[in-house]
Short mmCIF file of C-alpha atoms and ligand atoms in Angstrom, two decimals:
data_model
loop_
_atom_site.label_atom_id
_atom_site.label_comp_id
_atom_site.label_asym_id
_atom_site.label_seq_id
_atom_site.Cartn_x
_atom_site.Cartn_y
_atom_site.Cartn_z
CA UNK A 13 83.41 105.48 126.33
CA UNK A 14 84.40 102.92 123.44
CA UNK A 15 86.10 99.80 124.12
CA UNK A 16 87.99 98.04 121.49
CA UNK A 17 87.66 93.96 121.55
CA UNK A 18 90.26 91.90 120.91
CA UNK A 19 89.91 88.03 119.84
CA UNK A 20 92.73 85.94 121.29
CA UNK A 21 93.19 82.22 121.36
CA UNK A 22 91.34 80.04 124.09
CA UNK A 23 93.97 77.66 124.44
CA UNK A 24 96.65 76.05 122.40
CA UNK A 25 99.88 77.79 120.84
CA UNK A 26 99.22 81.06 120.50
CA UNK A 27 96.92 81.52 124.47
CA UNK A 28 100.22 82.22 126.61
CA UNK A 29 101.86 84.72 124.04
CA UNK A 30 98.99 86.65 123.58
CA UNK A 31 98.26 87.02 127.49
CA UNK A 32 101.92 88.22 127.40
CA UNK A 33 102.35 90.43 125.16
CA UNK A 34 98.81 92.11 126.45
CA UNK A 35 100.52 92.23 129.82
CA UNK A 36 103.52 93.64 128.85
CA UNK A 37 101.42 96.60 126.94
CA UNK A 38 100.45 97.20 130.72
CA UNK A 39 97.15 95.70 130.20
CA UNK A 40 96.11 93.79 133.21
CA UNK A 41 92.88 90.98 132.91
CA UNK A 42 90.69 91.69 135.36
CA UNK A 43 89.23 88.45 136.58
CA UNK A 44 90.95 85.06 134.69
CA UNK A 45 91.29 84.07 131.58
CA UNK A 46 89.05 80.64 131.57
CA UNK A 47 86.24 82.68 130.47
CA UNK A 48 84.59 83.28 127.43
CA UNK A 49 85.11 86.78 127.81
CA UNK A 50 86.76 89.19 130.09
CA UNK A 51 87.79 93.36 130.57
CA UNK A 52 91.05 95.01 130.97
CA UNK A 53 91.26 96.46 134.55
CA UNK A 54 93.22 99.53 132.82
CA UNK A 55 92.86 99.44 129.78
CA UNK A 56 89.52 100.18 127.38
CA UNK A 57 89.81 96.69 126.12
CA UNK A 58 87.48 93.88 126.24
CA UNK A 59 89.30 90.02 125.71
CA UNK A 60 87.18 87.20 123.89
CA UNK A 61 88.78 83.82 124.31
CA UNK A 62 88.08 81.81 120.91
CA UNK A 63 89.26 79.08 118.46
CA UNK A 64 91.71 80.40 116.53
CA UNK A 65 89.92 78.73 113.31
CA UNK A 66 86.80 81.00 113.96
CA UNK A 67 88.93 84.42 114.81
CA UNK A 68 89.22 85.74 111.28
CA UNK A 69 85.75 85.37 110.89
CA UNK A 70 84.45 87.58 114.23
CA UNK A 71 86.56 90.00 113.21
CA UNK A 72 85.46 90.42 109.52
CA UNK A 73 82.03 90.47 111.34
CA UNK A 74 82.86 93.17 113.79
CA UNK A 75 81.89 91.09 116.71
CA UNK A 76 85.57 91.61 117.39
CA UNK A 77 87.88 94.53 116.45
CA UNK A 78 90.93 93.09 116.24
CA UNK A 79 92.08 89.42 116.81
CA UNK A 80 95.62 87.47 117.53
CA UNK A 81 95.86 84.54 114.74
CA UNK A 82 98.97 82.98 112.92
CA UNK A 83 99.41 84.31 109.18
CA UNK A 84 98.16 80.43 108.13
CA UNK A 85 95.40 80.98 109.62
CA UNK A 86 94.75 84.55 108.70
CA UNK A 87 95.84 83.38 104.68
CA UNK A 88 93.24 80.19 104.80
CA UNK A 89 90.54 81.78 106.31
CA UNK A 90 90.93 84.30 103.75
CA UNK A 91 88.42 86.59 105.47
CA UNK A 92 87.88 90.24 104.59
CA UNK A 93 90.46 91.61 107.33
CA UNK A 94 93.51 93.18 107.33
CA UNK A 95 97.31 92.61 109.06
CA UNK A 96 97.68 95.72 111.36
CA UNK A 97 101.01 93.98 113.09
CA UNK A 98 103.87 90.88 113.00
CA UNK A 99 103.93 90.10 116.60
CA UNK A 100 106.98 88.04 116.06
CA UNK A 101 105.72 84.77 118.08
CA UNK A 102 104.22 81.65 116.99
CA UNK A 103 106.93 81.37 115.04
CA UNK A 104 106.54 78.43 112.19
CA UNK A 105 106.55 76.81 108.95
CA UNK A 106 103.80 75.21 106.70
CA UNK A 107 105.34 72.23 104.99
CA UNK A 108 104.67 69.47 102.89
CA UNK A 109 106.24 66.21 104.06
CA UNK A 110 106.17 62.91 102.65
CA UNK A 111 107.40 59.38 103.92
CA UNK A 112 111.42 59.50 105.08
CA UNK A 113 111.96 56.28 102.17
CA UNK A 114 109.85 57.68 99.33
CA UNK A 115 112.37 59.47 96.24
CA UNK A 116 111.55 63.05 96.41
CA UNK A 117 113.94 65.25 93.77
CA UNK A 118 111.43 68.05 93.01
CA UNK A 119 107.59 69.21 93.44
CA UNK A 120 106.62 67.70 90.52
CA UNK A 121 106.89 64.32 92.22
CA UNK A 122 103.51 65.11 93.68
CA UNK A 123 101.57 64.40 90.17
CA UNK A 124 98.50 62.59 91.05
CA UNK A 125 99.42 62.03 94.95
CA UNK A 126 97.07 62.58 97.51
CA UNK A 127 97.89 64.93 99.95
CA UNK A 128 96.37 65.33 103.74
CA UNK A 129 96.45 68.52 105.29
CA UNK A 130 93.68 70.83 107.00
CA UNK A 131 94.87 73.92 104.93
CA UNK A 132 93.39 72.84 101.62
CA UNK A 133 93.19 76.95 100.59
CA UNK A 134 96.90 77.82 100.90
CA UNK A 135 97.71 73.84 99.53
CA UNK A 136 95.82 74.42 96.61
CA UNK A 137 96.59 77.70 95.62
CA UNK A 138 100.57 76.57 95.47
CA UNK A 139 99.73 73.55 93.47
CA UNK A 140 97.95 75.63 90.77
CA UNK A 141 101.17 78.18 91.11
CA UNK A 142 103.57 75.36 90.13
CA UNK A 143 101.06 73.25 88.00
CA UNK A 144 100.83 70.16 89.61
CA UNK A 145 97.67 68.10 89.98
CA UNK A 146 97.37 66.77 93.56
CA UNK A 147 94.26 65.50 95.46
CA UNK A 148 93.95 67.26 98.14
CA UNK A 149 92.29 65.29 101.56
CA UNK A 150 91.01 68.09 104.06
CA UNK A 151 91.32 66.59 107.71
CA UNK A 152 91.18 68.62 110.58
CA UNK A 153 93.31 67.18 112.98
CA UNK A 154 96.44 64.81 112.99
CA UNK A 155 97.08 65.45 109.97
CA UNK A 156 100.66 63.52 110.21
CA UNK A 157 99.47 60.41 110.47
CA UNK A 158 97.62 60.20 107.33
CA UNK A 159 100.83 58.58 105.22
CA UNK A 160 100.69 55.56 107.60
CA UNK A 161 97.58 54.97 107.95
CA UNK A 162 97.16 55.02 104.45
CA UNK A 163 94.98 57.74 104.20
CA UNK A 164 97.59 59.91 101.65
CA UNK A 165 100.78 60.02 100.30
CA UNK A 166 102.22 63.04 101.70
CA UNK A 167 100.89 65.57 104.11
CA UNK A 168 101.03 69.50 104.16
CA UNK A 169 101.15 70.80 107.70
CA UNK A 170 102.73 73.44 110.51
CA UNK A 171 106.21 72.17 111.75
CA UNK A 172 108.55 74.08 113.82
CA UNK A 173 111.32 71.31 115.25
CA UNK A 174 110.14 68.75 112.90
CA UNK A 175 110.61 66.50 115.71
CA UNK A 176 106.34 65.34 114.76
CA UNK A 177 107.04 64.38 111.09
CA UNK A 178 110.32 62.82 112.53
CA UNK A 179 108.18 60.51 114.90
CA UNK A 180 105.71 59.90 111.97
CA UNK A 181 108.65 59.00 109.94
CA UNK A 182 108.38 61.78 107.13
CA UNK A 183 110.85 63.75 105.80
CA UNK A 184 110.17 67.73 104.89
CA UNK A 185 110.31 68.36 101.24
CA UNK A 186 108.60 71.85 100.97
CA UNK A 187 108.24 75.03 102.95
CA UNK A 188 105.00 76.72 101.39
CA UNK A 189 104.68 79.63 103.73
CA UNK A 190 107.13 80.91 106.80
CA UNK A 191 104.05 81.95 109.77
CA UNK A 192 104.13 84.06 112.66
CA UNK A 193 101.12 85.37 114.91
CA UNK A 194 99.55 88.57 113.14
CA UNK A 195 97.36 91.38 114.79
CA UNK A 196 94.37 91.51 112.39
CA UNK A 197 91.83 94.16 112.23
CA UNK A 198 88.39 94.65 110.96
CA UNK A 199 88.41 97.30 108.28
CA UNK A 200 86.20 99.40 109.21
CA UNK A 201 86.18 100.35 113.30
CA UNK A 202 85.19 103.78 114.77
CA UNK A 203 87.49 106.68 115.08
CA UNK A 204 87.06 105.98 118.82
CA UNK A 205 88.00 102.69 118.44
CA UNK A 206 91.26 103.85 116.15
CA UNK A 207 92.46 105.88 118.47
CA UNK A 208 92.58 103.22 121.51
CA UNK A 209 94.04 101.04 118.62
CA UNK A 210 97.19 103.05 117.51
CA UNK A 211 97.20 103.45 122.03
CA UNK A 212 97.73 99.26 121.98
CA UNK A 213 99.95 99.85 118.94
CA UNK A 214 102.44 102.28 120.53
CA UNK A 215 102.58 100.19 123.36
CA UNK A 216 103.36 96.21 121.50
CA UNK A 217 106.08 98.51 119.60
CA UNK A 218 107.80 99.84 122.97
CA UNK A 219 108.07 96.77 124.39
CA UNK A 220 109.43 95.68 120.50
CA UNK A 221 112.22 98.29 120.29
CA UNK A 222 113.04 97.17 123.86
CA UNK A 223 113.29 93.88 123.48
CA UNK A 224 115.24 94.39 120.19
CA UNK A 225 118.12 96.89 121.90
CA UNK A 226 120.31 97.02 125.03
CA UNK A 227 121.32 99.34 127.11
CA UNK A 228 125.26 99.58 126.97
CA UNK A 229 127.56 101.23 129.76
CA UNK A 230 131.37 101.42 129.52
CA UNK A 231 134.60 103.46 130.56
CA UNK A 232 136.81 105.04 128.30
CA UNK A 233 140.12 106.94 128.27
CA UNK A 234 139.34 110.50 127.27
CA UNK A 235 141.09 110.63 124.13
CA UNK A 236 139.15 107.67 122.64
CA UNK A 237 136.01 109.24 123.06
CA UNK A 238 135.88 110.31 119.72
CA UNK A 239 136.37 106.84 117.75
CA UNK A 240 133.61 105.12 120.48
CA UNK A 241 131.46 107.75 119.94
CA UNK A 242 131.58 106.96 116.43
CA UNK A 243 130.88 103.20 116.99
CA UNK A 244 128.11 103.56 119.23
CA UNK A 245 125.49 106.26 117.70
CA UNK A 246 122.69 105.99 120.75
CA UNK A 247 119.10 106.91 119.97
CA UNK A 248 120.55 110.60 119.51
CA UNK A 249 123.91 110.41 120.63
CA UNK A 250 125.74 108.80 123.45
CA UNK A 251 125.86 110.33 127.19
CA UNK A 252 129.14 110.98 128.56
CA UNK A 253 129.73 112.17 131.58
CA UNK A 254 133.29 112.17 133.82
CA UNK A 255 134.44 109.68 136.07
CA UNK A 256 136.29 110.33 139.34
CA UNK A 257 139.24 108.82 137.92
CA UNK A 258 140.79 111.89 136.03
CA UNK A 259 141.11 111.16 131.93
CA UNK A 260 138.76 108.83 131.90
CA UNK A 261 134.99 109.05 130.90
CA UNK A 262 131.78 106.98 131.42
CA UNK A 263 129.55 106.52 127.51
CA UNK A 264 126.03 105.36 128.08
CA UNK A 265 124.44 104.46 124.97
CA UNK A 266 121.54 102.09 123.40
CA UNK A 267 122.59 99.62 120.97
CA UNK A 268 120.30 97.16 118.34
CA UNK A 269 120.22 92.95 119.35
CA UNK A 270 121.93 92.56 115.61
CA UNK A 271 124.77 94.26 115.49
CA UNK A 272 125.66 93.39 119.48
CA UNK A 273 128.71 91.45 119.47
CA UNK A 274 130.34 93.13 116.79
CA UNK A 275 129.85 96.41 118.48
CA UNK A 276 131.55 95.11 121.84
CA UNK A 277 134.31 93.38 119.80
CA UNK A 278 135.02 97.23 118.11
CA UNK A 279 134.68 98.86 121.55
CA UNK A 280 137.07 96.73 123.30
CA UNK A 281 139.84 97.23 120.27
CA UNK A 282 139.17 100.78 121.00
CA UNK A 283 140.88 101.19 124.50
CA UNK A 284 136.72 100.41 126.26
CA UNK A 285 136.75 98.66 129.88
CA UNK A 286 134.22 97.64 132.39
CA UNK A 287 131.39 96.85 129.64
CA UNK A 288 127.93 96.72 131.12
CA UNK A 289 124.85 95.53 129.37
CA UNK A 290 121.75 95.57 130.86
CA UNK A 291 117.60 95.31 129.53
CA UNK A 292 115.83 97.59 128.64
CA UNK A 293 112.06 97.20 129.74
CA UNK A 294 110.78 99.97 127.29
CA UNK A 295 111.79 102.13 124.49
CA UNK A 296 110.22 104.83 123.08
CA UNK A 297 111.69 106.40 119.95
P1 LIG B 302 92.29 75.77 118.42
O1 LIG B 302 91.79 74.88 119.48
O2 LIG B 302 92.27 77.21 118.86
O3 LIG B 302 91.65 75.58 117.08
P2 LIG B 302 94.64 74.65 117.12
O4 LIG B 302 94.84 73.25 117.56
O5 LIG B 302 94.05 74.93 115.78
O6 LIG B 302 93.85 75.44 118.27
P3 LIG B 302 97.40 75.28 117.88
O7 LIG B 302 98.04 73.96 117.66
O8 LIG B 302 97.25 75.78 119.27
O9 LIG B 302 96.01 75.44 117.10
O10 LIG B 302 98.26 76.34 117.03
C1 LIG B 302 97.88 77.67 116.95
C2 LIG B 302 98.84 78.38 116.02
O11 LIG B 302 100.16 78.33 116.55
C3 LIG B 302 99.00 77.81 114.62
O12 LIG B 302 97.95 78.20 113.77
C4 LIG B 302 100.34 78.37 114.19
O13 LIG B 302 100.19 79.68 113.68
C5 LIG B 302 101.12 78.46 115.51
N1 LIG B 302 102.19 77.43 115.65
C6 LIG B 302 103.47 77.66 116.00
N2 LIG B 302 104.21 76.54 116.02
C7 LIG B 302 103.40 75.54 115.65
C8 LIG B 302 103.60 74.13 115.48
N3 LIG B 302 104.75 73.52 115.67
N4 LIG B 302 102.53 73.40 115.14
C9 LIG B 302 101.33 73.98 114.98
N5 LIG B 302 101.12 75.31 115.11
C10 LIG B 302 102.12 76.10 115.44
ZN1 LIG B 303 92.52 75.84 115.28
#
């Protein structure tokens, strides 16, 4: 029977995410993760544990199917893959940053500066967008410490608290690209393969929708049932079912992360009491 192979990080950023959201797909690693490679006790799934930098790459080659990377890596890489899914972790920014003193009004103020960064691809690609002529210095790792060292002038590189570049003492001048770990896929897998894919697919959006909703449980006096109804649609419509107390009514429903607190605010106005909200582990729509 196929297997599909996924790429995931080895270690780093992206390792304990990926494990996760595997896991809660109800995909259980047989025997560790410190290996090169491992199988899914029950799922057909086989895990390779790689550099992220060299992900992008297997799975253009079909070594593996799919692969976990962030969209930086996906866009400098620039391999001959495609995004199949935002996972939604990872979360981050590529930046440029320059020293916390220097005048900085506008990107034009990079004009002949030399600029450190190990994603020379995406770097260079927004220069030529906004036609400014910057050398670009392709390091591989700490990038941020180029500017005192004297190595560059400003730096282009992933921040998420900024608390780094603060440390470094640089300020942020420029968000190139907002990044978040991708699924990427090789273009051209097996039917078999497909349909185990669009399996791991359904799954990673279940536990989405889940995440993303809550269930909602409240008592009502009969004769606002109508206006609550109203506020809470439900994935088809709200549950309601009679409570000992006679006139009153209990309304089960699902409702979306987003619109939570103004939903509860509404609710209450509308005569609601003993609001529950609890998880939901799943969701299928
Ligand atoms: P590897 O050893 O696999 O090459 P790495 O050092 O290149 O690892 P990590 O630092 O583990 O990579 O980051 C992996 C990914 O995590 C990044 O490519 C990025 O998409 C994401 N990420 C999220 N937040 C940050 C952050 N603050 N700094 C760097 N990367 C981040
Ligand atoms: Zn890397």
């Amino acid at each position: 029977m196929d297997k599909i192979k996924i790429a995931i990080q080895k270690s780093g950023r992206l390792n304990e995410d990926s494990i996760k959201l595997l896991k809660e797909a109800g995909i259980n690693l047989s025997n560790g993760v410190n290996k090169l490679k491992t199988e899914a006790a029950n799922f057909p799934m086989e895990i390779f544990f790689l550099r992220d930098d060299d992900i992008p790459q297997y799975v253009e080659d079909g070594v593996a199917d799919i692969g976990i990377v962030g969209e930086n890596v996906f866009l400098e890489k620039n391999k001959k893959v495609a995004i199949v899914d935002h996972l939604g972790f990872g979360k981050c920014r590529l930046s440029i940053a320059v020293p916390k003193n220097e005048q900085y009004s506008t990107i034009k103020d990079l004009e002949g500066k030399r600029i450190a960064t190990s994603y020379a691809v995406i770097l260079s690609e927004y220069l030529k967008k906004h036609k400014v002529n910057a050398e670009i210095h392709d390091i591989s790792g700490s990038v941020e410490i180029a500017p005192g060292i004297g190595l560059a002038d400003a730096i282009c590189d992933l921040v998420s608290s900024g608390s780094t570049l603060f440390m470094n003492g640089l300020k942020e001048v420029e968000v190139i690209l907002k990044s978040e770990a991708v699924l990427i896929g090789n273009n051209t897998i097996s039917e078999g393969k497909k349909a185990i894919l669009n399996k791991f697919l359904f799954r990673i959006k279940a536990v989405r929708n889940a995440k993303n909703n809550k269930y909602i449980l409240l008592n009502a006096p009969n004769e606002k049932l109508d206006e609550i109804c109203k506020i809470l649609p439900g994935m088809k419509s709200p549950t309601i079912l009679p409570l000992a107390e006679k006139g009153w009514s209990s309304v089960h429903s699902v409702v979306n992360e987003d619109d939570f607190w103004e939903i509860i605010e509404n609710l209450k106005a509308n005569g609601a009491q003993g609001i529950l909200v609890v998880p939901i582990e799943k969701m299928i729509v």
